[in-house]
């Protein structure tokens, strides 16, 4: 498989359900061999986009290319993609090994070959010891690995994952996300992961594609999307930012880039409305002109070196380079 063969591209991809436009002429080139998170609030069109790529949903307009080939109208099994579902969709009456080998059975591959391939996949996800169990004899995390092995046995060029961690408890979610990332690196194929959690996207993604209202608002390396949001929506959705309207425009300013100083000696004056202790940090909420609120997130030692109280007037300070112009 050449490095370019798993280039996945959306060209003016549109999905309409009756009068609802769920995905509106979306263009995007996914980087090969990389981990991409499709991030956005519920209803923005993420799952529809993923399902169209997988072939589980018809495409209303536009095309989907994989390795330069138009796969828009191919059946799911012929696309070179594989999908892992949120609820894992395991067959309850089949053993772990039989679940993993299922698609090979459908293809008419003989039992010996199926068992061998399923064994390799179970080894990959560290489940060899549980090959003969039924799905309901597994933990949530183990079921997820079975679903992964089952998707990967088809040797896809791109693995599509729809909210793959949402059924897990918070502890397991964090463990499984590092396993997903490791697997993507080992296999060297593209993973495309739909999530509504910005922390999950930041932890996993080489590239984050932020969707809102059926379109892509911003796409780029995780750090770039977080550090330099282009729109108020992206700044607010990624979190950790203030969105403020100044005399010459609207800006995003990271909360941890705001410092406190004495009134009259900062970039603007404010008065404190709330102070919240958060362990490693203290969050200070301050009201500025125009009835806008700004959050300053201070390391706890910095705050407690000079504690402040609600009602106090203060100055707010930041470095100009931390102010990012928003286009809307
Ligand atoms: P997300 O995955 O971001 O939550 P979806 O792609 O599931 O968003 O949905 C996008 C929009 O399309 C929503 O308005 C949703 O209600 C609508 N939608 C999704 N699936 C269907 C369907 N099968 N029939 C009608 N409308 C749908």
Coordinates of C-alpha atoms and ligand atoms in Angstrom, one line a residue:
X1 CA 0.0 0.0 0.0
X2 CA 1.6 3.3 -1.1
X3 CA 1.5 6.3 1.2
X4 CA -0.9 8.0 -1.2
X5 CA -3.3 5.1 -1.7
X6 CA -5.5 6.0 1.3
X7 CA -6.1 9.6 0.4
X8 CA -9.7 10.2 1.3
X9 CA -11.5 13.2 -0.3
X10 CA -14.9 14.7 -0.1
X11 CA -16.0 16.7 -3.1
X12 CA -19.1 18.9 -2.6
X13 CA -20.6 16.1 -0.6
X14 CA -24.3 16.8 0.3
X15 CA -26.8 14.9 2.3
X16 CA -30.5 15.9 2.3
X17 CA -33.2 14.1 4.3
X18 CA -36.4 15.6 2.8
X19 CA -36.2 19.3 3.5
X20 CA -33.3 19.0 6.0
X21 CA -29.8 19.6 4.6
X22 CA -27.7 17.5 7.0
X23 CA -24.4 18.0 5.1
X24 CA -24.0 21.0 2.8
X25 CA -21.6 20.7 -0.2
X26 CA -18.6 19.8 2.1
X27 CA -15.1 19.7 0.6
X28 CA -12.2 18.1 2.5
X29 CA -9.0 16.3 1.8
X30 CA -8.2 14.0 4.7
X31 CA -4.5 13.5 5.2
X32 CA -3.2 10.0 4.5
X33 CA -2.1 7.7 7.4
X34 CA -3.4 10.1 10.0
X35 CA -5.8 10.3 12.8
X36 CA -8.6 12.7 12.0
X37 CA -11.4 13.7 14.4
X38 CA -14.7 15.0 13.0
X39 CA -15.8 17.2 15.9
X40 CA -19.0 19.2 16.4
X41 CA -22.2 19.5 18.4
X42 CA -25.1 17.0 18.1
X43 CA -27.0 17.4 14.8
X44 CA -24.2 19.2 12.9
X45 CA -23.9 16.4 10.3
X46 CA -20.9 14.4 11.5
X47 CA -22.5 11.0 11.5
X48 CA -24.2 11.6 8.1
X49 CA -20.8 12.4 6.7
X50 CA -19.2 9.3 8.1
X51 CA -22.1 7.1 7.1
X52 CA -21.9 8.4 3.5
X53 CA -18.2 7.5 3.5
X54 CA -18.9 4.0 4.8
X55 CA -21.7 3.5 2.2
X56 CA -24.4 3.1 4.9
X57 CA -26.1 6.2 3.8
X58 CA -26.7 7.3 0.2
X59 CA -25.1 10.5 -1.0
X60 CA -27.5 13.2 -2.3
X61 CA -24.8 15.1 -4.2
X62 CA -21.1 15.3 -4.8
X63 CA -18.5 12.5 -4.6
X64 CA -16.2 10.6 -2.2
X65 CA -12.8 9.5 -3.4
X66 CA -10.5 7.0 -1.8
X67 CA -7.0 6.7 -3.4
X68 CA -8.3 8.8 -6.3
X69 CA -11.1 6.4 -7.0
X70 CA -14.8 7.4 -6.8
X71 CA -16.3 5.2 -4.2
X72 CA -19.6 7.2 -3.8
X73 CA -21.9 4.5 -5.1
X74 CA -20.0 1.3 -4.2
X75 CA -21.5 -1.1 -1.6
X76 CA -19.8 -0.8 1.8
X77 CA -17.8 -4.0 1.5
X78 CA -16.2 -2.9 -1.8
X79 CA -15.1 0.6 -0.7
X80 CA -11.8 -0.1 1.1
X81 CA -13.4 1.4 4.3
X82 CA -14.6 -0.3 7.4
X83 CA -16.9 1.1 10.1
X84 CA -16.9 0.7 13.8
X85 CA -20.3 1.5 15.4
X86 CA -21.1 3.2 18.6
X87 CA -22.9 0.2 20.1
X88 CA -20.4 -2.2 18.6
X89 CA -23.3 -4.2 17.0
X90 CA -21.7 -7.6 17.9
X91 CA -23.7 -10.8 17.2
X92 CA -24.7 -12.1 20.6
X93 CA -24.9 -15.8 19.7
X94 CA -21.5 -15.9 18.0
X95 CA -18.2 -16.3 19.8
X96 CA -15.6 -13.5 19.8
X97 CA -13.6 -15.3 17.1
X98 CA -16.7 -15.9 15.0
X99 CA -17.7 -12.3 15.3
X100 CA -14.3 -11.2 14.2
X101 CA -14.3 -13.6 11.2
X102 CA -17.8 -12.8 10.2
X103 CA -17.1 -10.7 7.1
X104 CA -14.6 -13.4 5.8
X105 CA -17.4 -16.0 6.1
X106 CA -19.7 -13.8 4.0
X107 CA -16.9 -13.6 1.4
X108 CA -16.8 -17.4 1.3
X109 CA -13.3 -17.8 2.7
X110 CA -12.6 -21.3 4.0
X111 CA -12.8 -22.0 7.8
X112 CA -9.1 -22.6 8.3
X113 CA -8.1 -19.3 6.7
X114 CA -10.8 -17.5 8.6
X115 CA -9.6 -18.8 11.9
X116 CA -6.0 -17.9 11.2
X117 CA -6.9 -14.3 10.2
X118 CA -9.3 -13.9 13.2
X119 CA -6.5 -15.2 15.4
X120 CA -4.1 -12.5 14.1
X121 CA -6.6 -9.8 14.6
X122 CA -7.4 -10.9 18.2
X123 CA -3.7 -10.8 18.9
X124 CA -3.5 -7.3 17.5
X125 CA -6.2 -6.1 20.0
X126 CA -4.8 -8.3 22.8
X127 CA -7.9 -10.6 23.1
X128 CA -6.5 -14.0 22.1
X129 CA -7.3 -15.5 25.5
X130 CA -11.0 -14.7 25.1
X131 CA -11.6 -16.0 21.6
X132 CA -14.3 -18.5 22.6
X133 CA -16.4 -16.3 24.8
X134 CA -19.7 -14.8 23.9
X135 CA -20.0 -10.9 23.7
X136 CA -22.1 -10.7 26.9
X137 CA -19.3 -12.4 28.8
X138 CA -17.0 -9.4 28.0
X139 CA -16.6 -6.0 29.6
X140 CA -17.4 -2.9 27.6
X141 CA -13.8 -2.3 26.8
X142 CA -13.3 -5.9 25.6
X143 CA -16.4 -5.7 23.4
X144 CA -15.0 -2.5 21.9
X145 CA -11.8 -4.3 21.0
X146 CA -13.8 -7.2 19.4
X147 CA -15.6 -4.6 17.3
X148 CA -12.3 -3.1 16.3
X149 CA -10.8 -6.4 15.3
X150 CA -14.0 -7.2 13.3
X151 CA -13.7 -4.0 11.4
X152 CA -9.9 -4.3 10.8
X153 CA -10.0 -7.9 9.5
X154 CA -11.2 -6.6 6.1
X155 CA -7.9 -4.7 5.8
X156 CA -9.5 -1.3 5.2
X157 CA -7.6 1.6 3.8
X158 CA -9.6 3.8 6.2
X159 CA -11.3 2.9 9.5
X160 CA -14.4 5.0 10.2
X161 CA -15.4 5.2 13.9
X162 CA -18.7 6.7 15.0
X163 CA -18.5 7.9 18.6
X164 CA -16.4 4.7 19.5
X165 CA -15.8 5.7 23.1
X166 CA -19.2 7.0 24.2
X167 CA -20.4 3.8 25.7
X168 CA -17.5 3.5 28.0
X169 CA -17.1 4.8 31.5
X170 CA -14.7 7.8 31.8
X171 CA -11.8 5.8 33.1
X172 CA -12.0 3.2 30.3
X173 CA -12.6 5.9 27.8
X174 CA -9.2 7.5 28.5
X175 CA -7.5 4.1 28.3
X176 CA -9.2 3.0 25.1
X177 CA -8.4 6.3 23.4
X178 CA -4.7 5.8 23.8
X179 CA -5.1 2.2 22.5
X180 CA -6.9 3.6 19.4
X181 CA -4.1 6.0 18.8
X182 CA -1.5 3.4 19.2
X183 CA -3.3 1.0 16.8
X184 CA -3.6 3.7 14.2
X185 CA 0.1 4.3 14.3
X186 CA 0.9 0.6 14.2
X187 CA -1.4 -0.1 11.2
X188 CA -0.4 3.1 9.3
X189 CA -3.9 3.6 7.9
X190 CA -6.3 6.5 8.2
X191 CA -8.6 6.6 11.2
X192 CA -11.6 8.9 11.0
X193 CA -13.3 9.3 14.3
X194 CA -16.6 11.2 15.0
X195 CA -16.9 12.8 18.4
X196 CA -18.7 15.6 20.1
X197 CA -16.0 15.8 22.8
X198 CA -13.4 18.4 22.3
X199 CA -11.1 16.8 24.9
X200 CA -11.3 13.5 23.0
X201 CA -10.5 15.2 19.7
X202 CA -7.5 17.1 21.2
X203 CA -6.1 14.0 22.8
X204 CA -6.4 11.8 19.6
X205 CA -6.3 13.9 16.5
X206 CA -3.5 14.8 14.2
X207 CA -6.1 16.8 12.4
X208 CA -9.4 18.2 13.8
X209 CA -12.3 19.0 11.4
X210 CA -14.8 21.1 13.2
X211 CA -18.4 20.9 11.8
X212 CA -21.3 23.2 12.6
X213 CA -24.7 23.5 10.8
X214 CA -23.9 21.0 8.1
X215 CA -20.6 22.7 7.0
X216 CA -16.9 22.6 8.1
X217 CA -16.1 25.7 10.1
X218 CA -12.4 25.0 10.5
X219 CA -9.9 22.2 9.9
X220 CA -6.3 21.9 10.8
X221 CA -3.7 20.3 13.2
X222 CA -5.2 20.0 16.7
X223 CA -3.0 22.6 18.2
X224 CA -3.7 25.1 15.5
X225 CA -7.5 24.7 15.8
X226 CA -7.2 25.2 19.6
X227 CA -4.7 28.0 19.6
X228 CA -6.1 30.0 16.7
X229 CA -9.8 29.5 16.3
X230 CA -11.2 31.3 13.2
X231 CA -14.8 31.7 14.3
X232 CA -16.6 32.5 17.6
X233 CA -18.2 29.1 17.3
X234 CA -14.9 27.2 17.1
X235 CA -13.4 29.3 20.0
X236 CA -16.5 28.6 22.2
X237 CA -16.8 24.9 21.2
X238 CA -13.1 24.1 21.8
X239 CA -13.3 25.8 25.2
X240 CA -10.7 27.6 27.2
X241 CA -11.2 30.9 25.2
X242 CA -12.8 34.2 25.8
X243 CA -14.7 35.7 22.8
X244 CA -14.7 39.4 23.2
X245 CA -15.8 42.3 21.0
X246 CA -13.4 45.2 21.1
X247 CA -13.7 48.6 19.3
X248 CA -11.9 47.2 16.2
X249 CA -13.4 43.8 16.0
X250 CA -14.2 40.4 17.6
X251 CA -11.4 38.4 19.1
X252 CA -10.6 35.1 20.7
X253 CA -8.3 35.2 23.7
X254 CA -7.2 32.1 25.6
X255 CA -8.3 32.3 29.3
X256 CA -4.8 31.2 30.4
X257 CA -3.3 34.1 28.4
X258 CA -5.1 36.7 30.6
X259 CA -3.2 38.1 33.6
X260 CA -4.3 40.3 36.4
X261 CA -2.7 43.6 37.3
X262 CA -3.7 46.7 39.3
X263 CA -6.5 48.8 38.0
X264 CA -5.3 51.4 35.5
X265 CA -2.1 49.5 34.5
X266 CA -3.5 46.8 32.2
X267 CA -4.9 46.8 28.7
X268 CA -8.4 47.3 30.1
X269 CA -10.1 47.8 33.5
X270 CA -12.6 45.4 34.9
X271 CA -14.1 44.3 38.1
X272 CA -14.2 40.8 39.5
X273 CA -17.5 39.0 39.5
X274 CA -16.5 35.5 40.7
X275 CA -13.5 33.5 41.8
X276 CA -13.5 29.8 41.5
X277 CA -10.8 27.5 42.9
X278 CA -10.0 24.6 40.5
X279 CA -7.1 22.8 42.2
X280 CA -4.2 23.5 39.8
X281 CA -5.7 26.7 38.7
X282 CA -8.0 29.5 39.8
X283 CA -10.6 30.8 37.5
X284 CA -11.3 34.6 37.8
X285 CA -14.4 36.0 36.1
X286 CA -14.3 39.7 35.4
X287 CA -16.7 42.1 33.8
X288 CA -15.4 44.6 31.2
X289 CA -17.0 47.5 29.3
X290 CA -20.0 46.5 27.2
X291 CA -21.2 44.1 29.9
X292 CA -18.9 41.4 28.6
X293 CA -17.3 38.8 30.8
X294 CA -13.7 37.7 30.6
X295 CA -12.2 34.6 32.3
X296 CA -8.6 34.6 33.5
X297 CA -7.3 31.2 34.3
X298 CA -4.3 31.6 36.7
X299 CA -2.0 29.0 38.0
X300 CA -2.8 28.5 41.7
X301 CA 0.5 29.8 43.0
X302 CA 0.2 33.0 40.9
X303 CA -3.3 33.7 42.2
X304 CA -2.5 33.0 45.8
X305 CA 0.6 35.2 45.7
X306 CA -1.9 38.1 45.5
X307 CA -5.4 36.8 46.1
X308 CA -8.3 38.8 44.7
X309 CA -12.0 39.0 45.7
X310 CA -15.3 39.5 43.9
X311 CA -16.2 43.2 43.7
X312 CA -12.5 44.3 43.4
X313 CA -11.5 46.5 40.5
X314 CA -8.5 45.2 38.5
X315 CA -6.6 45.6 35.3
X316 CA -6.5 42.8 32.6
X317 CA -3.3 42.2 30.7
X318 CA -2.3 39.9 27.8
X319 CA 0.3 39.7 25.0
X320 CA -1.0 41.0 21.7
X321 CA 0.0 37.8 19.9
X322 CA -2.6 35.9 21.9
X323 CA -5.5 37.9 20.5
X324 CA -6.9 36.1 17.5
X325 CA -9.2 37.8 15.0
X326 CA -12.5 36.0 14.4
X327 CA -14.1 36.1 11.0
X328 CA -17.6 35.7 12.4
Ligands
LIG1 P1 -24.4 14.5 14.2 O1 -23.8 13.2 13.9 O2 -23.5 15.6 14.1 O3 -25.2 14.5 15.5 P2 -26.3 13.8 12.1 O4 -25.5 13.6 10.9 O5 -26.7 12.6 12.8 O6 -25.5 14.8 13.1 O7 -27.6 14.6 11.7 C1 -27.5 15.9 11.0 C2 -29.0 16.4 10.7 O8 -29.7 15.4 9.9 C3 -29.8 16.5 12.0 O9 -30.6 17.6 11.8 C4 -30.6 15.3 12.0 O10 -31.8 15.4 12.7 C5 -30.8 15.0 10.6 N1 -30.9 13.5 10.3 C6 -30.0 12.6 10.6 N2 -30.4 11.3 10.2 C7 -31.6 11.5 9.6 C8 -32.6 10.6 9.1 N3 -32.4 9.3 8.9 N4 -33.8 11.2 8.6 C9 -34.0 12.5 8.7 N5 -33.2 13.4 9.3 C10 -32.0 12.9 9.7

